[in-house]
Amino acid sequence: MKNYLGVDVGTGSARAGLFDGAGCLLGAGTVEIETFRPAPDFAQQSSADIWRAVCGAVRAALEEAGVTGNEVAGIGFDATCSLVVSGREGALVTISPDGAAEQDVVLWMDHRALEDAVEINAIGGAPLEYVGGTISPEMELPKLRWLKREMPESWAKAHRFWDLPDWLVHRATGEETRSLCSTVCKWSYLGHKGQNGEGWDDGFLRAIGLDDLTESDHVAIGKTHAAPGKYCGSLGAAAAQDMGLVPGIAVAASMIDAHAGAVGTLGLSLAEEDITRRLAMIAGTSTCHIGLSHAAIFVPGVWGPYYGVVLDEYWALEGGQSAAGALIDAVISRHSAATALAEHAKSNGQRVTDVLDAELAKMGPDTHLLSVHRHVQPDFHGNRSPLAEPWRRGGLDGLTLDGGIKDLALDYLATVQALAYGTRQILEAMRAKGANFDTLVVSGGLAKNALYLREHADATGCRILVPDQPEPVLLGAAMLGAAAAGDFNNLPAAMAAMSGKGSTVMPRGGAVAAYHNQKYQVFQRMQADHAAYRAIMNTQETSQ
């Protein structure tokens, strides 16, 4: 039986998983990646460190599976939408304000270019219609604009600019074909206009001060593009040696990590259901909400519509929350009871959230009601969708003088509910423009959190599907490799064969839904109040 390797580069680690043709995980490996923060809102990494972690994870996965490198037929890569800057012949080019030589990657969550995003939005241009009307500092063009202005020496040394998933394919194959997934979603390439450079809007690039990128048929940012899962080249000898594989293995056009999660989950027990009624929710450090449609749907504040970034001939919408798991961690860690909680959880071999779940259960059978006077406004790291306002900040309401574990449990519950209301707000914005999503397919670390799943079902009124597959993002990447190897007719065929089954969480409706309707009104009011506070303080600079 042929095997397929999925490689996922997340914010804090590189992971690899080896799967067979039925989607069964045979072995996995994880190696951490270091993040550097030289200044507030800066987050940087090293491509050399990332590649080291990738190779270590692949070797670990092969060892756990007991499989040799020549038993792998295809490789798929996914990664965060981070910016990699490289010089001629792959030379390192620093992007760090302190000149750290090996730090050549601007991490997706880096907000150094917030002002550049504001200025690009003020300039305007047709590509902005395909990002909900507002470009984000998490995207690549604002970051490139910042680099050109603030670090001209690095800009002059730069030979190629890559989205991290594309850089991984390049590092593995030596080829320069870019994935539509990355370039359309994060570089403002208009994929519906073609795959051979027709989608670059040169007038827009010139207007925002990046005319350099139009030179030599856009060679620095990509002349040729391919849909995810298409054959993109074969594994080179040096890369094969690094990873413990053999040269010549098929390498697929890559995906952003969240989109790989969508591929790995949207086919779950699909049968005769319409895939356009499903919204993939990849819930980890942040959350992405990705759904497909047959026609272009324009939703203010929601990224897209993006053509061909998940499946051929489908448009994709992408909502999201800039902090999800990171928000829960932040709310817990700032509480006075956090240290004692962490020590208790560690001594009992539990997760912190398991202890908090048990504490909530002690406080009453209808735990959702416990937050009646505790509310969280979750935009601690800005609002990605549907407000598209990265300047927003969060808040807690209903605090008392209590500093014990019960009080922390209420903060935790209200935070989980607030994330659910954020998802509801995104859903409502999409539905208002014609999307038909009624099912959430959840993956990522928070898919293991029963409270998170239950509150999302109750707050949104949606059925929730949870894959049995323990590594759906890795599976999605492996599906890319299976399609590129030619062992399935296309990516949807790989999804049908490899997706597996899952469990279902249904909304409870009735009085539970009515309670969440009231809480949702509070959520919206808190958002409006935050904007009013800023207006009162006459804060004009959105970077503050």
GROMACS .gro file of C-alpha atoms in nm, residues 49-338:
model
  290
   49ASP     CA    1   1.525   2.659   1.198
   50ILE     CA    2   1.194   2.579   1.029
   51TRP     CA    3   1.361   2.344   0.780
   52ARG     CA    4   1.555   2.175   1.060
   53ALA     CA    5   1.227   2.118   1.245
   54VAL     CA    6   1.053   1.988   0.930
   55CYS     CA    7   1.327   1.734   0.864
   56GLY     CA    8   1.331   1.620   1.225
   57ALA     CA    9   0.954   1.577   1.228
   58VAL     CA   10   0.957   1.376   0.904
   59ARG     CA   11   1.228   1.144   1.030
   60ALA     CA   12   1.037   1.094   1.356
   61ALA     CA   13   0.716   1.012   1.170
   62LEU     CA   14   0.892   0.755   0.952
   63GLU     CA   15   1.054   0.597   1.255
   64GLU     CA   16   0.727   0.572   1.446
   65ALA     CA   17   0.553   0.421   1.144
   66GLY     CA   18   0.835   0.176   1.079
   67VAL     CA   19   0.836   0.286   0.717
   68THR     CA   20   1.138   0.354   0.497
   69GLY     CA   21   1.169   0.659   0.276
   70ASN     CA   22   1.112   0.467  -0.046
   71GLU     CA   23   0.760   0.370   0.066
   72VAL     CA   24   0.638   0.731   0.042
   73ALA     CA   25   0.461   0.820  -0.284
   74GLY     CA   26   0.369   1.184  -0.231
   75ILE     CA   27   0.431   1.482  -0.004
   76GLY     CA   28   0.205   1.774   0.080
   77PHE     CA   29   0.312   2.083   0.273
   78ASP     CA   30   0.101   2.332   0.465
   79ALA     CA   31   0.216   2.617   0.685
   80THR     CA   32   0.123   2.946   0.844
   81CYS     CA   33   0.091   3.235   0.602
   82SER     CA   34   0.425   3.384   0.707
   83LEU     CA   35   0.659   3.585   0.484
   84VAL     CA   36   0.999   3.440   0.389
   85VAL     CA   37   1.258   3.671   0.233
   86SER     CA   38   1.554   3.516   0.053
   87GLY     CA   39   1.851   3.647  -0.143
   88ARG     CA   40   2.020   3.507  -0.449
   89GLU     CA   41   2.085   3.133  -0.433
   90GLY     CA   42   1.877   3.119  -0.116
   91ALA     CA   43   2.099   3.352   0.087
   92LEU     CA   44   1.955   3.467   0.419
   93VAL     CA   45   1.809   3.819   0.429
   94THR     CA   46   1.725   3.957   0.770
   95ILE     CA   47   1.382   4.107   0.839
   96SER     CA   48   1.469   4.188   1.201
   97PRO     CA   49   1.503   4.551   1.313
   98ASP     CA   50   1.804   4.446   1.522
   99GLY     CA   51   1.972   4.286   1.218
  100ALA     CA   52   1.965   3.926   1.345
  101ALA     CA   53   2.104   3.745   1.042
  102GLU     CA   54   1.905   3.420   1.053
  103GLN     CA   55   1.567   3.581   1.124
  104ASP     CA   56   1.428   3.596   0.772
  105VAL     CA   57   1.062   3.508   0.838
  106VAL     CA   58   0.790   3.756   0.939
  107LEU     CA   59   0.539   3.543   1.127
  108TRP     CA   60   0.171   3.558   1.025
  109MET     CA   61   0.067   3.715   1.357
  110ASP     CA   62   0.326   3.995   1.333
  111HIS     CA   63   0.148   4.333   1.333
  112ARG     CA   64   0.442   4.560   1.249
  113ALA     CA   65   0.267   4.662   0.928
  114LEU     CA   66  -0.062   4.773   1.081
  115GLU     CA   67  -0.017   5.131   0.960
  116ASP     CA   68   0.076   5.007   0.613
  117ALA     CA   69  -0.247   4.810   0.602
  118VAL     CA   70  -0.440   5.124   0.698
  119GLU     CA   71  -0.269   5.321   0.422
  120ILE     CA   72  -0.328   5.051   0.159
  121ASN     CA   73  -0.696   5.046   0.251
  122ALA     CA   74  -0.710   5.423   0.215
  123ILE     CA   75  -0.546   5.404  -0.131
  124GLY     CA   76  -0.791   5.134  -0.239
  125GLY     CA   77  -0.793   4.911  -0.544
  126ALA     CA   78  -0.984   4.627  -0.709
  127PRO     CA   79  -0.800   4.346  -0.521
  128LEU     CA   80  -0.941   4.477  -0.192
  129GLU     CA   81  -1.287   4.367  -0.305
  130TYR     CA   82  -1.162   4.009  -0.262
  131VAL     CA   83  -1.052   4.052   0.101
  132GLY     CA   84  -1.381   4.181   0.237
  133GLY     CA   85  -1.286   4.537   0.147
  134THR     CA   86  -1.005   4.559   0.403
  135ILE     CA   87  -0.653   4.422   0.379
  136SER     CA   88  -0.505   4.287   0.703
  137PRO     CA   89  -0.159   4.345   0.852
  138GLU     CA   90  -0.141   3.964   0.868
  139MET     CA   91  -0.124   3.959   0.486
  140GLU     CA   92   0.196   3.991   0.287
  141LEU     CA   93   0.167   4.317   0.091
  142PRO     CA   94   0.155   4.540   0.402
  143LYS     CA   95   0.457   4.351   0.540
  144LEU     CA   96   0.647   4.396   0.214
  145ARG     CA   97   0.562   4.766   0.212
  146TRP     CA   98   0.698   4.796   0.567
  147LEU     CA   99   1.017   4.610   0.474
  148LYS     CA  100   1.081   4.828   0.171
  149ARG     CA  101   1.046   5.147   0.374
  150GLU     CA  102   1.201   5.048   0.707
  151MET     CA  103   1.478   4.810   0.595
  152PRO     CA  104   1.596   4.926   0.251
  153GLU     CA  105   1.921   4.729   0.272
  154SER     CA  106   1.731   4.404   0.318
  155TRP     CA  107   1.493   4.503   0.041
  156ALA     CA  108   1.787   4.557  -0.194
  157LYS     CA  109   1.932   4.214  -0.110
  158ALA     CA  110   1.603   4.032  -0.153
  159HIS     CA  111   1.572   3.811  -0.462
  160ARG     CA  112   1.250   3.623  -0.386
  161PHE     CA  113   0.958   3.676  -0.152
  162TRP     CA  114   0.771   3.362  -0.048
  163ASP     CA  115   0.469   3.262   0.148
  164LEU     CA  116   0.600   2.997   0.387
  165PRO     CA  117   0.403   2.703   0.234
  166ASP     CA  118   0.545   2.790  -0.109
  167TRP     CA  119   0.895   2.829   0.031
  168LEU     CA  120   0.873   2.474   0.171
  169VAL     CA  121   0.782   2.339  -0.174
  170HIS     CA  122   1.066   2.540  -0.327
  171ARG     CA  123   1.309   2.413  -0.064
  172ALA     CA  124   1.200   2.056  -0.135
  173THR     CA  125   1.201   2.072  -0.514
  174GLY     CA  126   1.398   2.374  -0.631
  175GLU     CA  127   1.095   2.475  -0.841
  176GLU     CA  128   0.925   2.816  -0.826
  177THR     CA  129   0.558   2.744  -0.892
  178ARG     CA  130   0.341   2.908  -0.626
  179SER     CA  131   0.014   2.777  -0.486
  180LEU     CA  132  -0.308   2.964  -0.559
  181CYS     CA  133  -0.397   2.907  -0.195
  182SER     CA  134  -0.124   3.135  -0.061
  183THR     CA  135  -0.101   3.390  -0.340
  184VAL     CA  136  -0.476   3.447  -0.370
  185CYS     CA  137  -0.548   3.452   0.004
  186LYS     CA  138  -0.247   3.650   0.126
  187TRP     CA  139  -0.092   3.831  -0.172
  188SER     CA  140  -0.403   3.972  -0.347
  189TYR     CA  141  -0.350   3.759  -0.659
  190LEU     CA  142  -0.679   3.722  -0.847
  191GLY     CA  143  -0.687   3.350  -0.921
  192HIS     CA  144  -1.002   3.359  -1.131
  193LYS     CA  145  -0.809   3.556  -1.396
  194GLY     CA  146  -0.556   3.278  -1.461
  195GLN     CA  147  -0.256   3.091  -1.327
  196ASN     CA  148   0.026   3.239  -1.536
  197GLY     CA  149   0.056   3.583  -1.381
  198GLU     CA  150  -0.269   3.726  -1.518
  199GLY     CA  151  -0.400   3.769  -1.166
  200TRP     CA  152  -0.147   4.032  -1.056
  201ASP     CA  153  -0.293   4.384  -1.058
  202ASP     CA  154   0.010   4.593  -1.152
  203GLY     CA  155  -0.175   4.920  -1.114
  204PHE     CA  156  -0.261   4.829  -0.755
  205LEU     CA  157   0.098   4.723  -0.678
  206ARG     CA  158   0.229   5.052  -0.815
  207ALA     CA  159  -0.030   5.257  -0.629
  208ILE     CA  160   0.073   5.111  -0.293
  209GLY     CA  161   0.443   5.164  -0.363
  210LEU     CA  162   0.544   4.809  -0.457
  211ASP     CA  163   0.612   4.866  -0.826
  212ASP     CA  164   0.939   4.670  -0.790
  213LEU     CA  165   0.732   4.352  -0.766
  214THR     CA  166   0.599   4.394  -1.122
  215GLU     CA  167   0.946   4.366  -1.275
  216SER     CA  168   1.055   4.068  -1.489
  217ASP     CA  169   0.704   3.929  -1.510
  218HIS     CA  170   0.663   3.924  -1.128
  219VAL     CA  171   0.949   3.681  -1.085
  220ALA     CA  172   1.012   3.786  -0.724
  221ILE     CA  173   0.658   3.699  -0.614
  222GLY     CA  174   0.556   3.429  -0.862
  223LYS     CA  175   0.511   3.394  -1.238
  224THR     CA  176   0.342   3.052  -1.235
  225HIS     CA  177   0.070   2.922  -1.005
  226ALA     CA  178  -0.106   2.592  -0.943
  227ALA     CA  179  -0.413   2.477  -0.755
  228PRO     CA  180  -0.352   2.292  -0.426
  229GLY     CA  181  -0.274   1.926  -0.477
  230LYS     CA  182  -0.139   1.966  -0.829
  231TYR     CA  183   0.202   1.815  -0.903
  232CYS     CA  184   0.462   2.085  -0.837
  233GLY     CA  185   0.788   1.894  -0.887
  234SER     CA  186   0.978   1.602  -0.742
  235LEU     CA  187   1.175   1.585  -0.420
  236GLY     CA  188   1.536   1.689  -0.480
  237ALA     CA  189   1.838   1.490  -0.367
  238ALA     CA  190   1.954   1.732  -0.096
  239ALA     CA  191   1.607   1.769   0.055
  240ALA     CA  192   1.553   1.393   0.040
  241GLN     CA  193   1.874   1.333   0.231
  242ASP     CA  194   1.774   1.591   0.492
  243MET     CA  195   1.438   1.421   0.551
  244GLY     CA  196   1.542   1.058   0.525
  245LEU     CA  197   1.346   1.006   0.202
  246VAL     CA  198   1.441   0.918  -0.155
  247PRO     CA  199   1.463   1.164  -0.445
  248GLY     CA  200   1.183   1.179  -0.700
  249ILE     CA  201   0.880   1.165  -0.467
  250ALA     CA  202   0.589   1.377  -0.598
  251VAL     CA  203   0.550   1.711  -0.418
  252ALA     CA  204   0.217   1.891  -0.429
  253ALA     CA  205   0.125   2.256  -0.456
  254SER     CA  206   0.086   2.361  -0.095
  255MET     CA  207  -0.177   2.518   0.128
  256ILE     CA  208  -0.204   2.754   0.422
  257ASP     CA  209  -0.240   2.545   0.737
  258ALA     CA  210  -0.603   2.635   0.805
  259HIS     CA  211  -0.700   2.551   0.447
  260ALA     CA  212  -0.531   2.212   0.480
  261GLY     CA  213  -0.754   2.162   0.782
  262ALA     CA  214  -1.054   2.241   0.562
  263VAL     CA  215  -0.945   1.980   0.307
  264GLY     CA  216  -0.890   1.726   0.583
  265THR     CA  217  -1.236   1.780   0.734
  266LEU     CA  218  -1.493   1.902   0.481
  267GLY     CA  219  -1.517   1.555   0.323
  268LEU     CA  220  -1.604   1.395   0.659
  269SER     CA  221  -1.889   1.145   0.599
  270LEU     CA  222  -2.004   1.374   0.320
  271ALA     CA  223  -2.201   1.115   0.118
  272GLU     CA  224  -2.477   1.303  -0.066
  273GLU     CA  225  -2.459   1.622   0.145
  274ASP     CA  226  -2.378   1.951  -0.026
  275ILE     CA  227  -2.027   2.057   0.070
  276THR     CA  228  -2.131   2.423   0.034
  277ARG     CA  229  -2.347   2.391   0.348
  278ARG     CA  230  -2.042   2.313   0.560
  279LEU     CA  231  -1.813   2.565   0.726
  280ALA     CA  232  -1.474   2.427   0.830
  281MET     CA  233  -1.367   2.575   1.163
  282ILE     CA  234  -0.999   2.523   1.232
  283ALA     CA  235  -0.970   2.620   1.596
  284GLY     CA  236  -0.626   2.644   1.751
  285THR     CA  237  -0.415   2.944   1.854
  286SER     CA  238  -0.643   3.146   1.628
  287THR     CA  239  -0.953   3.033   1.440
  288CYS     CA  240  -1.027   3.021   1.068
  289HIS     CA  241  -1.377   2.969   0.929
  290ILE     CA  242  -1.355   2.843   0.569
  291GLY     CA  243  -1.648   2.756   0.346
  292LEU     CA  244  -1.702   2.693  -0.025
  293SER     CA  245  -1.954   2.823  -0.276
  294HIS     CA  246  -2.024   2.771  -0.645
  295ALA     CA  247  -2.042   3.144  -0.713
  296ALA     CA  248  -1.849   3.443  -0.580
  297ILE     CA  249  -2.001   3.580  -0.257
  298PHE     CA  250  -1.875   3.915  -0.133
  299VAL     CA  251  -1.900   3.967   0.243
  300PRO     CA  252  -1.771   4.290   0.401
  301GLY     CA  253  -1.505   4.211   0.660
  302VAL     CA  254  -1.469   3.848   0.549
  303TRP     CA  255  -1.173   3.746   0.335
  304GLY     CA  256  -1.257   3.631  -0.015
  305PRO     CA  257  -1.420   3.528  -0.230
  306TYR     CA  258  -1.106   3.340  -0.329
  307TYR     CA  259  -1.111   3.129  -0.644
  308GLY     CA  260  -0.952   2.784  -0.648
  309VAL     CA  261  -0.774   2.811  -0.314
  310VAL     CA  262  -0.925   2.495  -0.162
  311LEU     CA  263  -1.084   2.302  -0.451
  312ASP     CA  264  -1.085   2.366  -0.824
  313GLU     CA  265  -1.389   2.558  -0.951
  314TYR     CA  266  -1.507   2.657  -0.605
  315TRP     CA  267  -1.489   2.997  -0.443
  316ALA     CA  268  -1.390   3.015  -0.076
  317LEU     CA  269  -1.486   3.252   0.203
  318GLU     CA  270  -1.257   3.285   0.503
  319GLY     CA  271  -1.358   3.439   0.832
  320GLY     CA  272  -1.154   3.416   1.146
  321GLN     CA  273  -1.062   3.520   1.496
  322SER     CA  274  -0.708   3.643   1.558
  323ALA     CA  275  -0.701   3.475   1.899
  324ALA     CA  276  -0.893   3.166   2.011
  325GLY     CA  277  -0.685   2.917   2.209
  326ALA     CA  278  -0.445   3.205   2.270
  327LEU     CA  279  -0.733   3.407   2.415
  328ILE     CA  280  -0.837   3.130   2.653
  329ASP     CA  281  -0.475   3.093   2.766
  330ALA     CA  282  -0.439   3.470   2.817
  331VAL     CA  283  -0.759   3.505   3.022
  332ILE     CA  284  -0.663   3.211   3.243
  333SER     CA  285  -0.300   3.315   3.293
  334ARG     CA  286  -0.382   3.670   3.405
  335HIS     CA  287  -0.605   3.548   3.691
  336SER     CA  288  -0.471   3.532   4.047
  337ALA     CA  289  -0.574   3.165   4.073
  338ALA     CA  290  -0.382   3.062   3.759
   0.00000   0.00000   0.00000
